[in-house]
Amino acid sequence: MLFLVVALLLLGVVLGTVAHAPLGFSLAAAAVIAAWLGVFALRERHGRRRHTSTH
């Protein structure tokens, strides 16, 4: 429960920061985060495929 409260508090802080940041900066940061999540998802998918095929 405490983790959820802290996560929501951090989400509020981040959204408040983005609301005051310039639009260009917010879009650039969103693109970097999206690329990072995409690379992470591809690595996870590739790692699970290789891991499950050997067992």
PDB file of N, CA and C in Angstrom:
ATOM      1  N   MET A   1       0.819  -1.189   0.000  1.00  0.00           N
ATOM      2  CA  MET A   1       0.000   0.000   0.000  1.00  0.00           C
ATOM      3  C   MET A   1       0.866   1.257   0.000  1.00  0.00           C
ATOM      4  N   LEU A   2       1.931   1.223   0.788  1.00  0.00           N
ATOM      5  CA  LEU A   2       2.837   2.366   0.839  1.00  0.00           C
ATOM      6  C   LEU A   2       3.502   2.581  -0.517  1.00  0.00           C
ATOM      7  N   PHE A   3       3.835   1.484  -1.192  1.00  0.00           N
ATOM      8  CA  PHE A   3       4.437   1.584  -2.526  1.00  0.00           C
ATOM      9  C   PHE A   3       3.492   2.294  -3.485  1.00  0.00           C
ATOM     10  N   LEU A   4       2.212   1.982  -3.417  1.00  0.00           N
ATOM     11  CA  LEU A   4       1.228   2.622  -4.287  1.00  0.00           C
ATOM     12  C   LEU A   4       1.125   4.118  -4.008  1.00  0.00           C
ATOM     13  N   VAL A   5       1.152   4.490  -2.753  1.00  0.00           N
ATOM     14  CA  VAL A   5       1.081   5.906  -2.384  1.00  0.00           C
ATOM     15  C   VAL A   5       2.308   6.648  -2.907  1.00  0.00           C
ATOM     16  N   VAL A   6       3.484   6.058  -2.746  1.00  0.00           N
ATOM     17  CA  VAL A   6       4.713   6.691  -3.230  1.00  0.00           C
ATOM     18  C   VAL A   6       4.703   6.779  -4.748  1.00  0.00           C
ATOM     19  N   ALA A   7       4.241   5.732  -5.426  1.00  0.00           N
ATOM     20  CA  ALA A   7       4.184   5.746  -6.886  1.00  0.00           C
ATOM     21  C   ALA A   7       3.244   6.839  -7.385  1.00  0.00           C
ATOM     22  N   LEU A   8       2.089   6.991  -6.766  1.00  0.00           N
ATOM     23  CA  LEU A   8       1.154   8.042  -7.170  1.00  0.00           C
ATOM     24  C   LEU A   8       1.712   9.433  -6.869  1.00  0.00           C
ATOM     25  N   LEU A   9       2.419   9.576  -5.772  1.00  0.00           N
ATOM     26  CA  LEU A   9       3.044  10.855  -5.448  1.00  0.00           C
ATOM     27  C   LEU A   9       4.097  11.219  -6.491  1.00  0.00           C
ATOM     28  N   LEU A  10       4.929  10.250  -6.869  1.00  0.00           N
ATOM     29  CA  LEU A  10       5.943  10.508  -7.893  1.00  0.00           C
ATOM     30  C   LEU A  10       5.309  10.810  -9.240  1.00  0.00           C
ATOM     31  N   LEU A  11       4.227  10.119  -9.574  1.00  0.00           N
ATOM     32  CA  LEU A  11       3.517  10.392 -10.822  1.00  0.00           C
ATOM     33  C   LEU A  11       2.999  11.824 -10.836  1.00  0.00           C
ATOM     34  N   GLY A  12       2.454  12.281  -9.734  1.00  0.00           N
ATOM     35  CA  GLY A  12       1.980  13.654  -9.651  1.00  0.00           C
ATOM     36  C   GLY A  12       3.094  14.664  -9.804  1.00  0.00           C
ATOM     37  N   VAL A  13       4.240  14.391  -9.209  1.00  0.00           N
ATOM     38  CA  VAL A  13       5.385  15.297  -9.334  1.00  0.00           C
ATOM     39  C   VAL A  13       5.871  15.352 -10.776  1.00  0.00           C
ATOM     40  N   VAL A  14       5.974  14.195 -11.420  1.00  0.00           N
ATOM     41  CA  VAL A  14       6.451  14.146 -12.805  1.00  0.00           C
ATOM     42  C   VAL A  14       5.470  14.846 -13.735  1.00  0.00           C
ATOM     43  N   LEU A  15       4.180  14.594 -13.575  1.00  0.00           N
ATOM     44  CA  LEU A  15       3.197  15.251 -14.429  1.00  0.00           C
ATOM     45  C   LEU A  15       3.185  16.755 -14.194  1.00  0.00           C
ATOM     46  N   GLY A  16       3.382  17.180 -12.976  1.00  0.00           N
ATOM     47  CA  GLY A  16       3.461  18.606 -12.697  1.00  0.00           C
ATOM     48  C   GLY A  16       4.671  19.241 -13.345  1.00  0.00           C
ATOM     49  N   THR A  17       5.788  18.520 -13.353  1.00  0.00           N
ATOM     50  CA  THR A  17       6.996  19.022 -13.994  1.00  0.00           C
ATOM     51  C   THR A  17       6.809  19.124 -15.494  1.00  0.00           C
ATOM     52  N   VAL A  18       6.199  18.121 -16.088  1.00  0.00           N
ATOM     53  CA  VAL A  18       5.978  18.137 -17.536  1.00  0.00           C
ATOM     54  C   VAL A  18       5.029  19.261 -17.926  1.00  0.00           C
ATOM     55  N   ALA A  19       4.077  19.560 -17.096  1.00  0.00           N
ATOM     56  CA  ALA A  19       3.127  20.626 -17.404  1.00  0.00           C
ATOM     57  C   ALA A  19       3.811  21.987 -17.487  1.00  0.00           C
ATOM     58  N   HIS A  20       4.907  22.174 -16.766  1.00  0.00           N
ATOM     59  CA  HIS A  20       5.606  23.456 -16.757  1.00  0.00           C
ATOM     60  C   HIS A  20       6.800  23.473 -17.692  1.00  0.00           C
ATOM     61  N   ALA A  21       7.180  22.328 -18.245  1.00  0.00           N
ATOM     62  CA  ALA A  21       8.314  22.271 -19.171  1.00  0.00           C
ATOM     63  C   ALA A  21       7.858  22.702 -20.561  1.00  0.00           C
ATOM     64  N   PRO A  22       8.781  23.193 -21.365  1.00  0.00           N
ATOM     65  CA  PRO A  22       8.417  23.541 -22.743  1.00  0.00           C
ATOM     66  C   PRO A  22       7.964  22.309 -23.527  1.00  0.00           C
ATOM     67  N   LEU A  23       7.098  22.516 -24.491  1.00  0.00           N
ATOM     68  CA  LEU A  23       6.538  21.402 -25.265  1.00  0.00           C
ATOM     69  C   LEU A  23       7.620  20.617 -25.986  1.00  0.00           C
ATOM     70  N   GLY A  24       8.592  21.290 -26.563  1.00  0.00           N
ATOM     71  CA  GLY A  24       9.674  20.596 -27.280  1.00  0.00           C
ATOM     72  C   GLY A  24      10.456  19.655 -26.371  1.00  0.00           C
ATOM     73  N   PHE A  25      10.735  20.122 -25.168  1.00  0.00           N
ATOM     74  CA  PHE A  25      11.458  19.284 -24.211  1.00  0.00           C
ATOM     75  C   PHE A  25      10.626  18.073 -23.811  1.00  0.00           C
ATOM     76  N   SER A  26       9.350  18.289 -23.573  1.00  0.00           N
ATOM     77  CA  SER A  26       8.470  17.188 -23.180  1.00  0.00           C
ATOM     78  C   SER A  26       8.377  16.141 -24.293  1.00  0.00           C
ATOM     79  N   LEU A  27       8.254  16.593 -25.534  1.00  0.00           N
ATOM     80  CA  LEU A  27       8.178  15.646 -26.653  1.00  0.00           C
ATOM     81  C   LEU A  27       9.489  14.903 -26.848  1.00  0.00           C
ATOM     82  N   ALA A  28      10.612  15.581 -26.686  1.00  0.00           N
ATOM     83  CA  ALA A  28      11.912  14.917 -26.813  1.00  0.00           C
ATOM     84  C   ALA A  28      12.099  13.874 -25.710  1.00  0.00           C
ATOM     85  N   ALA A  29      11.727  14.227 -24.489  1.00  0.00           N
ATOM     86  CA  ALA A  29      11.840  13.277 -23.376  1.00  0.00           C
ATOM     87  C   ALA A  29      10.908  12.085 -23.599  1.00  0.00           C
ATOM     88  N   ALA A  30       9.715  12.336 -24.109  1.00  0.00           N
ATOM     89  CA  ALA A  30       8.776  11.239 -24.381  1.00  0.00           C
ATOM     90  C   ALA A  30       9.331  10.318 -25.464  1.00  0.00           C
ATOM     91  N   ALA A  31       9.979  10.875 -26.479  1.00  0.00           N
ATOM     92  CA  ALA A  31      10.563  10.053 -27.545  1.00  0.00           C
ATOM     93  C   ALA A  31      11.705   9.194 -27.016  1.00  0.00           C
ATOM     94  N   VAL A  32      12.524   9.764 -26.157  1.00  0.00           N
ATOM     95  CA  VAL A  32      13.636   8.996 -25.570  1.00  0.00           C
ATOM     96  C   VAL A  32      13.096   7.863 -24.705  1.00  0.00           C
ATOM     97  N   ILE A  33      12.098   8.144 -23.899  1.00  0.00           N
ATOM     98  CA  ILE A  33      11.523   7.109 -23.032  1.00  0.00           C
ATOM     99  C   ILE A  33      10.851   6.023 -23.865  1.00  0.00           C
ATOM    100  N   ALA A  34      10.139   6.411 -24.926  1.00  0.00           N
ATOM    101  CA  ALA A  34       9.484   5.431 -25.798  1.00  0.00           C
ATOM    102  C   ALA A  34      10.516   4.534 -26.481  1.00  0.00           C
ATOM    103  N   ALA A  35      11.615   5.119 -26.940  1.00  0.00           N
ATOM    104  CA  ALA A  35      12.670   4.317 -27.573  1.00  0.00           C
ATOM    105  C   ALA A  35      13.289   3.353 -26.571  1.00  0.00           C
ATOM    106  N   TRP A  36      13.529   3.828 -25.358  1.00  0.00           N
ATOM    107  CA  TRP A  36      14.109   2.979 -24.329  1.00  0.00           C
ATOM    108  C   TRP A  36      13.180   1.813 -23.992  1.00  0.00           C
ATOM    109  N   LEU A  37      11.891   2.093 -23.862  1.00  0.00           N
ATOM    110  CA  LEU A  37      10.929   1.026 -23.574  1.00  0.00           C
ATOM    111  C   LEU A  37      10.814   0.055 -24.740  1.00  0.00           C
ATOM    112  N   GLY A  38      10.906   0.559 -25.967  1.00  0.00           N
ATOM    113  CA  GLY A  38      10.867  -0.321 -27.135  1.00  0.00           C
ATOM    114  C   GLY A  38      12.061  -1.263 -27.166  1.00  0.00           C
ATOM    115  N   VAL A  39      13.248  -0.744 -26.910  1.00  0.00           N
ATOM    116  CA  VAL A  39      14.452  -1.585 -26.870  1.00  0.00           C
ATOM    117  C   VAL A  39      14.335  -2.614 -25.751  1.00  0.00           C
ATOM    118  N   PHE A  40      13.844  -2.192 -24.607  1.00  0.00           N
ATOM    119  CA  PHE A  40      13.673  -3.113 -23.487  1.00  0.00           C
ATOM    120  C   PHE A  40      12.698  -4.232 -23.841  1.00  0.00           C
ATOM    121  N   ALA A  41      11.582  -3.875 -24.488  1.00  0.00           N
ATOM    122  CA  ALA A  41      10.589  -4.886 -24.860  1.00  0.00           C
ATOM    123  C   ALA A  41      11.168  -5.875 -25.865  1.00  0.00           C
ATOM    124  N   LEU A  42      11.918  -5.377 -26.835  1.00  0.00           N
ATOM    125  CA  LEU A  42      12.526  -6.283 -27.819  1.00  0.00           C
ATOM    126  C   LEU A  42      13.546  -7.210 -27.166  1.00  0.00           C
ATOM    127  N   ARG A  43      14.341  -6.683 -26.259  1.00  0.00           N
ATOM    128  CA  ARG A  43      15.326  -7.530 -25.570  1.00  0.00           C
ATOM    129  C   ARG A  43      14.640  -8.592 -24.722  1.00  0.00           C
ATOM    130  N   GLU A  44      13.560  -8.201 -24.037  1.00  0.00           N
ATOM    131  CA  GLU A  44      12.824  -9.167 -23.225  1.00  0.00           C
ATOM    132  C   GLU A  44      12.197 -10.253 -24.099  1.00  0.00           C
ATOM    133  N   ARG A  45      11.600  -9.860 -25.198  1.00  0.00           N
ATOM    134  CA  ARG A  45      10.973 -10.833 -26.088  1.00  0.00           C
ATOM    135  C   ARG A  45      12.010 -11.781 -26.668  1.00  0.00           C
ATOM    136  N   HIS A  46      13.133 -11.231 -27.098  1.00  0.00           N
ATOM    137  CA  HIS A  46      14.196 -12.064 -27.668  1.00  0.00           C
ATOM    138  C   HIS A  46      14.793 -12.988 -26.605  1.00  0.00           C
ATOM    139  N   GLY A  47      14.980 -12.471 -25.399  1.00  0.00           N
ATOM    140  CA  GLY A  47      15.548 -13.276 -24.321  1.00  0.00           C
ATOM    141  C   GLY A  47      14.625 -14.397 -23.894  1.00  0.00           C
ATOM    142  N   ARG A  48      13.332 -14.157 -23.870  1.00  0.00           N
ATOM    143  CA  ARG A  48      12.387 -15.210 -23.473  1.00  0.00           C
ATOM    144  C   ARG A  48      12.267 -16.274 -24.547  1.00  0.00           C
ATOM    145  N   ARG A  49      12.295 -15.868 -25.808  1.00  0.00           N
ATOM    146  CA  ARG A  49      12.217 -16.860 -26.880  1.00  0.00           C
ATOM    147  C   ARG A  49      13.412 -17.799 -26.829  1.00  0.00           C
ATOM    148  N   ARG A  50      14.581 -17.231 -26.669  1.00  0.00           N
ATOM    149  CA  ARG A  50      15.782 -18.051 -26.628  1.00  0.00           C
ATOM    150  C   ARG A  50      15.825 -18.908 -25.380  1.00  0.00           C
ATOM    151  N   HIS A  51      15.341 -18.361 -24.264  1.00  0.00           N
ATOM    152  CA  HIS A  51      15.370 -19.081 -22.984  1.00  0.00           C
ATOM    153  C   HIS A  51      14.384 -20.247 -23.001  1.00  0.00           C
ATOM    154  N   THR A  52      13.185 -20.058 -23.538  1.00  0.00           N
ATOM    155  CA  THR A  52      12.194 -21.121 -23.508  1.00  0.00           C
ATOM    156  C   THR A  52      12.480 -22.205 -24.525  1.00  0.00           C
ATOM    157  N   SER A  53      13.182 -21.886 -25.614  1.00  0.00           N
ATOM    158  CA  SER A  53      13.440 -22.904 -26.622  1.00  0.00           C
ATOM    159  C   SER A  53      14.499 -23.901 -26.156  1.00  0.00           C
ATOM    160  N   THR A  54      15.341 -23.547 -25.198  1.00  0.00           N
ATOM    161  CA  THR A  54      16.386 -24.459 -24.731  1.00  0.00           C
ATOM    162  C   THR A  54      15.869 -25.406 -23.669  1.00  0.00           C
ATOM    163  N   HIS A  55      14.699 -25.123 -23.084  1.00  0.00           N
ATOM    164  CA  HIS A  55      14.184 -25.997 -22.013  1.00  0.00           C
ATOM    165  C   HIS A  55      13.191 -26.978 -22.550  1.00  0.00           C
TER     166      HIS A  55
END
